[in-house]
Structures are given as C-alpha cells and as structure tokens.
C-alpha cells in the first residue's frame, strides 16, 4: 500500500511490520507532519508489535532548520508509538547523512539506527531487529 503527500511517499510492508518513506527534492514542515501522522496511523494497526521505519533520504535535499525540528519530533513520536528501529538509505551527500543522525540523537528516542546504501540492506536489517 502506498500513500503520498507532496514529495513524500510512504510504502507499507504489512507482513514485515516495516514502513518506508522516500522523497525526491525539498520537503517542508507540512509534509513532515503528514509523514509523522501517517507513520503513527499505520503503526496503530499493529498493536503491541515492534515495527521498523526506513527513510530513503537518497534523493532528499538538505532540510531547513524548521523541518529539522519537526524531524526530531517525528523520531520521538514514532518511538513512543512502538517503532524499534530506523534505517536510513543514504545519499552520497555526507551532510544529509549527518543531519539524519543528528535528528535521531536530539530526539532522545531509543531507536536503533542504521545507515545503508540500498533499501534491501536496510529492509533485512530492520526485519532482523523486529524479529529479535
């Protein structure tokens, strides 16, 4: 199942309890708030289950300070709603990769974090964490 708003695309892998988002270009506060709410809405269909989130940021442009603040909140809220891990499919751009790691660290969420070159690698990692 896929959901879209602006440049944000969300895909659900129901049987594996994994949600993936991707974006191509510049995102904004409204899109990130929608993304956070969509992740939580989907996860509510899995009461009591651990789930994973994969953010494909490989085509995302550097985000603004305002978007960055909302992303920190996203990390906190998905953790509070049962997310056990977040995997980043990263670009070659090292700055955006560092920015993603900072958002997780600033959130104080106890999410296991991984950084990967492709979706399959991130997906297999998240499946293993959820299964443990």
mmCIF file with all atom_site columns, C-alpha atoms in Angstrom:
data_model
loop_
_atom_site.group_PDB
_atom_site.id
_atom_site.type_symbol
_atom_site.label_atom_id
_atom_site.label_alt_id
_atom_site.label_comp_id
_atom_site.label_asym_id
_atom_site.label_entity_id
_atom_site.label_seq_id
_atom_site.pdbx_PDB_ins_code
_atom_site.Cartn_x
_atom_site.Cartn_y
_atom_site.Cartn_z
_atom_site.occupancy
_atom_site.B_iso_or_equiv
_atom_site.pdbx_formal_charge
_atom_site.auth_seq_id
_atom_site.auth_comp_id
_atom_site.auth_asym_id
_atom_site.auth_atom_id
_atom_site.pdbx_PDB_model_num
ATOM 1   C CA . UNK A 1 1   ? 0.000  0.000   0.000  1.00 0.00 ? 1   UNK A CA 1
ATOM 2   C CA . UNK A 1 2   ? 1.280  3.491   -0.872 1.00 0.00 ? 2   UNK A CA 1
ATOM 3   C CA . UNK A 1 3   ? 0.364  6.944   0.388  1.00 0.00 ? 3   UNK A CA 1
ATOM 4   C CA . UNK A 1 4   ? 1.594  10.275  -0.990 1.00 0.00 ? 4   UNK A CA 1
ATOM 5   C CA . UNK A 1 5   ? 1.653  13.927  0.002  1.00 0.00 ? 5   UNK A CA 1
ATOM 6   C CA . UNK A 1 6   ? 3.795  16.447  -1.808 1.00 0.00 ? 6   UNK A CA 1
ATOM 7   C CA . UNK A 1 7   ? 7.153  14.794  -2.385 1.00 0.00 ? 7   UNK A CA 1
ATOM 8   C CA . UNK A 1 8   ? 6.661  12.310  0.465  1.00 0.00 ? 8   UNK A CA 1
ATOM 9   C CA . UNK A 1 9   ? 5.814  8.705   -0.496 1.00 0.00 ? 9   UNK A CA 1
ATOM 10  C CA . UNK A 1 10  ? 5.025  6.087   2.138  1.00 0.00 ? 10  UNK A CA 1
ATOM 11  C CA . UNK A 1 11  ? 5.003  2.343   1.457  1.00 0.00 ? 11  UNK A CA 1
ATOM 12  C CA . UNK A 1 12  ? 3.793  -0.276  3.930  1.00 0.00 ? 12  UNK A CA 1
ATOM 13  C CA . UNK A 1 13  ? 5.173  -3.800  4.168  1.00 0.00 ? 13  UNK A CA 1
ATOM 14  C CA . UNK A 1 14  ? 2.361  -5.223  6.304  1.00 0.00 ? 14  UNK A CA 1
ATOM 15  C CA . UNK A 1 15  ? 3.677  -8.756  6.778  1.00 0.00 ? 15  UNK A CA 1
ATOM 16  C CA . UNK A 1 16  ? 7.059  -7.489  7.937  1.00 0.00 ? 16  UNK A CA 1
ATOM 17  C CA . UNK A 1 17  ? 5.871  -4.569  10.107 1.00 0.00 ? 17  UNK A CA 1
ATOM 18  C CA . UNK A 1 18  ? 8.041  -2.152  8.176  1.00 0.00 ? 18  UNK A CA 1
ATOM 19  C CA . UNK A 1 19  ? 7.181  1.276   6.796  1.00 0.00 ? 19  UNK A CA 1
ATOM 20  C CA . UNK A 1 20  ? 9.317  3.011   4.180  1.00 0.00 ? 20  UNK A CA 1
ATOM 21  C CA . UNK A 1 21  ? 9.240  6.647   3.181  1.00 0.00 ? 21  UNK A CA 1
ATOM 22  C CA . UNK A 1 22  ? 11.040 8.332   0.331  1.00 0.00 ? 22  UNK A CA 1
ATOM 23  C CA . UNK A 1 23  ? 11.216 11.838  -1.046 1.00 0.00 ? 23  UNK A CA 1
ATOM 24  C CA . UNK A 1 24  ? 12.846 13.430  -4.057 1.00 0.00 ? 24  UNK A CA 1
ATOM 25  C CA . UNK A 1 25  ? 13.708 17.114  -3.698 1.00 0.00 ? 25  UNK A CA 1
ATOM 26  C CA . UNK A 1 26  ? 12.959 19.669  -0.997 1.00 0.00 ? 26  UNK A CA 1
ATOM 27  C CA . UNK A 1 27  ? 10.417 18.797  1.683  1.00 0.00 ? 27  UNK A CA 1
ATOM 28  C CA . UNK A 1 28  ? 8.600  21.143  4.058  1.00 0.00 ? 28  UNK A CA 1
ATOM 29  C CA . UNK A 1 29  ? 7.122  21.211  7.563  1.00 0.00 ? 29  UNK A CA 1
ATOM 30  C CA . UNK A 1 30  ? 3.599  20.272  6.423  1.00 0.00 ? 30  UNK A CA 1
ATOM 31  C CA . UNK A 1 31  ? 4.863  17.198  4.572  1.00 0.00 ? 31  UNK A CA 1
ATOM 32  C CA . UNK A 1 32  ? 6.891  16.023  7.581  1.00 0.00 ? 32  UNK A CA 1
ATOM 33  C CA . UNK A 1 33  ? 3.939  16.493  9.945  1.00 0.00 ? 33  UNK A CA 1
ATOM 34  C CA . UNK A 1 34  ? 1.810  14.476  7.499  1.00 0.00 ? 34  UNK A CA 1
ATOM 35  C CA . UNK A 1 35  ? 4.550  11.817  7.348  1.00 0.00 ? 35  UNK A CA 1
ATOM 36  C CA . UNK A 1 36  ? 4.758  11.560  11.149 1.00 0.00 ? 36  UNK A CA 1
ATOM 37  C CA . UNK A 1 37  ? 0.981  11.268  11.452 1.00 0.00 ? 37  UNK A CA 1
ATOM 38  C CA . UNK A 1 38  ? 0.833  8.661   8.662  1.00 0.00 ? 38  UNK A CA 1
ATOM 39  C CA . UNK A 1 39  ? 3.539  6.543   10.303 1.00 0.00 ? 39  UNK A CA 1
ATOM 40  C CA . UNK A 1 40  ? 1.681  6.595   13.617 1.00 0.00 ? 40  UNK A CA 1
ATOM 41  C CA . UNK A 1 41  ? -1.672 5.891   11.932 1.00 0.00 ? 41  UNK A CA 1
ATOM 42  C CA . UNK A 1 42  ? -0.246 2.847   10.142 1.00 0.00 ? 42  UNK A CA 1
ATOM 43  C CA . UNK A 1 43  ? 1.508  1.568   13.275 1.00 0.00 ? 43  UNK A CA 1
ATOM 44  C CA . UNK A 1 44  ? -1.771 1.683   15.197 1.00 0.00 ? 44  UNK A CA 1
ATOM 45  C CA . UNK A 1 45  ? -2.857 -1.242  13.012 1.00 0.00 ? 45  UNK A CA 1
ATOM 46  C CA . UNK A 1 46  ? -0.106 -3.293  14.714 1.00 0.00 ? 46  UNK A CA 1
ATOM 47  C CA . UNK A 1 47  ? -0.953 -3.001  18.435 1.00 0.00 ? 47  UNK A CA 1
ATOM 48  C CA . UNK A 1 48  ? 1.728  -4.490  20.639 1.00 0.00 ? 48  UNK A CA 1
ATOM 49  C CA . UNK A 1 49  ? 4.033  -5.224  17.688 1.00 0.00 ? 49  UNK A CA 1
ATOM 50  C CA . UNK A 1 50  ? 7.520  -3.874  17.188 1.00 0.00 ? 50  UNK A CA 1
ATOM 51  C CA . UNK A 1 51  ? 7.882  -2.164  13.840 1.00 0.00 ? 51  UNK A CA 1
ATOM 52  C CA . UNK A 1 52  ? 10.607 -0.561  11.790 1.00 0.00 ? 52  UNK A CA 1
ATOM 53  C CA . UNK A 1 53  ? 10.894 2.577   9.738  1.00 0.00 ? 53  UNK A CA 1
ATOM 54  C CA . UNK A 1 54  ? 13.127 3.002   6.703  1.00 0.00 ? 54  UNK A CA 1
ATOM 55  C CA . UNK A 1 55  ? 13.702 6.540   5.456  1.00 0.00 ? 55  UNK A CA 1
ATOM 56  C CA . UNK A 1 56  ? 15.090 6.652   1.932  1.00 0.00 ? 56  UNK A CA 1
ATOM 57  C CA . UNK A 1 57  ? 16.806 10.026  2.014  1.00 0.00 ? 57  UNK A CA 1
ATOM 58  C CA . UNK A 1 58  ? 18.990 9.318   -1.001 1.00 0.00 ? 58  UNK A CA 1
ATOM 59  C CA . UNK A 1 59  ? 17.222 11.935  -3.151 1.00 0.00 ? 59  UNK A CA 1
ATOM 60  C CA . UNK A 1 60  ? 16.208 14.361  -0.412 1.00 0.00 ? 60  UNK A CA 1
ATOM 61  C CA . UNK A 1 61  ? 17.762 17.821  -0.400 1.00 0.00 ? 61  UNK A CA 1
ATOM 62  C CA . UNK A 1 62  ? 19.201 19.331  2.777  1.00 0.00 ? 62  UNK A CA 1
ATOM 63  C CA . UNK A 1 63  ? 16.344 20.372  5.075  1.00 0.00 ? 63  UNK A CA 1
ATOM 64  C CA . UNK A 1 64  ? 15.681 23.735  6.709  1.00 0.00 ? 64  UNK A CA 1
ATOM 65  C CA . UNK A 1 65  ? 16.008 24.409  10.435 1.00 0.00 ? 65  UNK A CA 1
ATOM 66  C CA . UNK A 1 66  ? 12.202 24.335  10.763 1.00 0.00 ? 66  UNK A CA 1
ATOM 67  C CA . UNK A 1 67  ? 11.935 20.950  9.024  1.00 0.00 ? 67  UNK A CA 1
ATOM 68  C CA . UNK A 1 68  ? 14.840 19.676  11.107 1.00 0.00 ? 68  UNK A CA 1
ATOM 69  C CA . UNK A 1 69  ? 12.946 20.489  14.338 1.00 0.00 ? 69  UNK A CA 1
ATOM 70  C CA . UNK A 1 70  ? 9.874  18.632  13.113 1.00 0.00 ? 70  UNK A CA 1
ATOM 71  C CA . UNK A 1 71  ? 12.021 15.629  12.177 1.00 0.00 ? 71  UNK A CA 1
ATOM 72  C CA . UNK A 1 72  ? 13.423 15.455  15.714 1.00 0.00 ? 72  UNK A CA 1
ATOM 73  C CA . UNK A 1 73  ? 9.825  15.331  16.958 1.00 0.00 ? 73  UNK A CA 1
ATOM 74  C CA . UNK A 1 74  ? 8.996  12.619  14.399 1.00 0.00 ? 74  UNK A CA 1
ATOM 75  C CA . UNK A 1 75  ? 11.736 10.389  15.842 1.00 0.00 ? 75  UNK A CA 1
ATOM 76  C CA . UNK A 1 76  ? 10.405 10.885  19.373 1.00 0.00 ? 76  UNK A CA 1
ATOM 77  C CA . UNK A 1 77  ? 6.787  10.218  18.459 1.00 0.00 ? 77  UNK A CA 1
ATOM 78  C CA . UNK A 1 78  ? 7.365  7.120   16.350 1.00 0.00 ? 78  UNK A CA 1
ATOM 79  C CA . UNK A 1 79  ? 9.471  5.650   19.177 1.00 0.00 ? 79  UNK A CA 1
ATOM 80  C CA . UNK A 1 80  ? 6.624  6.380   21.596 1.00 0.00 ? 80  UNK A CA 1
ATOM 81  C CA . UNK A 1 81  ? 4.307  4.527   19.188 1.00 0.00 ? 81  UNK A CA 1
ATOM 82  C CA . UNK A 1 82  ? 6.290  1.285   19.038 1.00 0.00 ? 82  UNK A CA 1
ATOM 83  C CA . UNK A 1 83  ? 8.959  1.914   16.419 1.00 0.00 ? 83  UNK A CA 1
ATOM 84  C CA . UNK A 1 84  ? 12.063 -0.034  17.392 1.00 0.00 ? 84  UNK A CA 1
ATOM 85  C CA . UNK A 1 85  ? 14.462 0.949   14.621 1.00 0.00 ? 85  UNK A CA 1
ATOM 86  C CA . UNK A 1 86  ? 15.091 3.500   11.935 1.00 0.00 ? 86  UNK A CA 1
ATOM 87  C CA . UNK A 1 87  ? 17.206 2.748   8.896  1.00 0.00 ? 87  UNK A CA 1
ATOM 88  C CA . UNK A 1 88  ? 18.408 5.435   6.525  1.00 0.00 ? 88  UNK A CA 1
ATOM 89  C CA . UNK A 1 89  ? 19.038 4.732   2.858  1.00 0.00 ? 89  UNK A CA 1
ATOM 90  C CA . UNK A 1 90  ? 21.571 7.444   2.338  1.00 0.00 ? 90  UNK A CA 1
ATOM 91  C CA . UNK A 1 91  ? 22.823 9.611   -0.455 1.00 0.00 ? 91  UNK A CA 1
ATOM 92  C CA . UNK A 1 92  ? 26.375 10.243  -1.409 1.00 0.00 ? 92  UNK A CA 1
ATOM 93  C CA . UNK A 1 93  ? 25.915 13.682  0.176  1.00 0.00 ? 93  UNK A CA 1
ATOM 94  C CA . UNK A 1 94  ? 27.574 13.265  3.577  1.00 0.00 ? 94  UNK A CA 1
ATOM 95  C CA . UNK A 1 95  ? 25.877 16.363  5.025  1.00 0.00 ? 95  UNK A CA 1
ATOM 96  C CA . UNK A 1 96  ? 22.342 14.986  4.685  1.00 0.00 ? 96  UNK A CA 1
ATOM 97  C CA . UNK A 1 97  ? 23.518 11.706  6.275  1.00 0.00 ? 97  UNK A CA 1
ATOM 98  C CA . UNK A 1 98  ? 24.945 13.558  9.282  1.00 0.00 ? 98  UNK A CA 1
ATOM 99  C CA . UNK A 1 99  ? 21.767 15.623  9.512  1.00 0.00 ? 99  UNK A CA 1
ATOM 100 C CA . UNK A 1 100 ? 19.647 12.434  9.750  1.00 0.00 ? 100 UNK A CA 1
ATOM 101 C CA . UNK A 1 101 ? 21.811 11.032  12.549 1.00 0.00 ? 101 UNK A CA 1
ATOM 102 C CA . UNK A 1 102 ? 21.588 14.303  14.486 1.00 0.00 ? 102 UNK A CA 1
ATOM 103 C CA . UNK A 1 103 ? 17.773 14.260  14.320 1.00 0.00 ? 103 UNK A CA 1
ATOM 104 C CA . UNK A 1 104 ? 17.698 10.847  15.979 1.00 0.00 ? 104 UNK A CA 1
ATOM 105 C CA . UNK A 1 105 ? 20.261 11.813  18.623 1.00 0.00 ? 105 UNK A CA 1
ATOM 106 C CA . UNK A 1 106 ? 18.433 15.055  19.505 1.00 0.00 ? 106 UNK A CA 1
ATOM 107 C CA . UNK A 1 107 ? 15.119 13.237  19.854 1.00 0.00 ? 107 UNK A CA 1
ATOM 108 C CA . UNK A 1 108 ? 16.320 11.159  22.847 1.00 0.00 ? 108 UNK A CA 1
ATOM 109 C CA . UNK A 1 109 ? 14.350 8.277   21.320 1.00 0.00 ? 109 UNK A CA 1
ATOM 110 C CA . UNK A 1 110 ? 15.892 4.897   21.972 1.00 0.00 ? 110 UNK A CA 1
ATOM 111 C CA . UNK A 1 111 ? 15.630 3.859   18.339 1.00 0.00 ? 111 UNK A CA 1
ATOM 112 C CA . UNK A 1 112 ? 18.243 1.529   16.919 1.00 0.00 ? 112 UNK A CA 1
ATOM 113 C CA . UNK A 1 113 ? 19.723 3.403   13.994 1.00 0.00 ? 113 UNK A CA 1
ATOM 114 C CA . UNK A 1 114 ? 21.340 2.096   10.836 1.00 0.00 ? 114 UNK A CA 1
ATOM 115 C CA . UNK A 1 115 ? 22.764 3.697   7.694  1.00 0.00 ? 115 UNK A CA 1
ATOM 116 C CA . UNK A 1 116 ? 22.686 1.829   4.391  1.00 0.00 ? 116 UNK A CA 1
ATOM 117 C CA . UNK A 1 117 ? 23.474 2.172   0.713  1.00 0.00 ? 117 UNK A CA 1
ATOM 118 C CA . UNK A 1 118 ? 20.295 0.494   -0.538 1.00 0.00 ? 118 UNK A CA 1
ATOM 119 C CA . UNK A 1 119 ? 16.787 -0.436  0.505  1.00 0.00 ? 119 UNK A CA 1
ATOM 120 C CA . UNK A 1 120 ? 17.320 -4.214  0.564  1.00 0.00 ? 120 UNK A CA 1
ATOM 121 C CA . UNK A 1 121 ? 20.163 -3.882  3.032  1.00 0.00 ? 121 UNK A CA 1
ATOM 122 C CA . UNK A 1 122 ? 18.064 -1.610  5.284  1.00 0.00 ? 122 UNK A CA 1
ATOM 123 C CA . UNK A 1 123 ? 14.997 -3.854  4.963  1.00 0.00 ? 123 UNK A CA 1
ATOM 124 C CA . UNK A 1 124 ? 16.871 -7.004  6.013  1.00 0.00 ? 124 UNK A CA 1
ATOM 125 C CA . UNK A 1 125 ? 18.455 -5.170  8.935  1.00 0.00 ? 125 UNK A CA 1
ATOM 126 C CA . UNK A 1 126 ? 15.060 -3.886  10.139 1.00 0.00 ? 126 UNK A CA 1
ATOM 127 C CA . UNK A 1 127 ? 13.468 -7.349  9.789  1.00 0.00 ? 127 UNK A CA 1
ATOM 128 C CA . UNK A 1 128 ? 16.175 -8.837  11.996 1.00 0.00 ? 128 UNK A CA 1
ATOM 129 C CA . UNK A 1 129 ? 15.688 -6.187  14.683 1.00 0.00 ? 129 UNK A CA 1
ATOM 130 C CA . UNK A 1 130 ? 11.913 -6.600  14.684 1.00 0.00 ? 130 UNK A CA 1
ATOM 131 C CA . UNK A 1 131 ? 12.265 -10.388 14.942 1.00 0.00 ? 131 UNK A CA 1
ATOM 132 C CA . UNK A 1 132 ? 14.599 -10.201 17.950 1.00 0.00 ? 132 UNK A CA 1
#
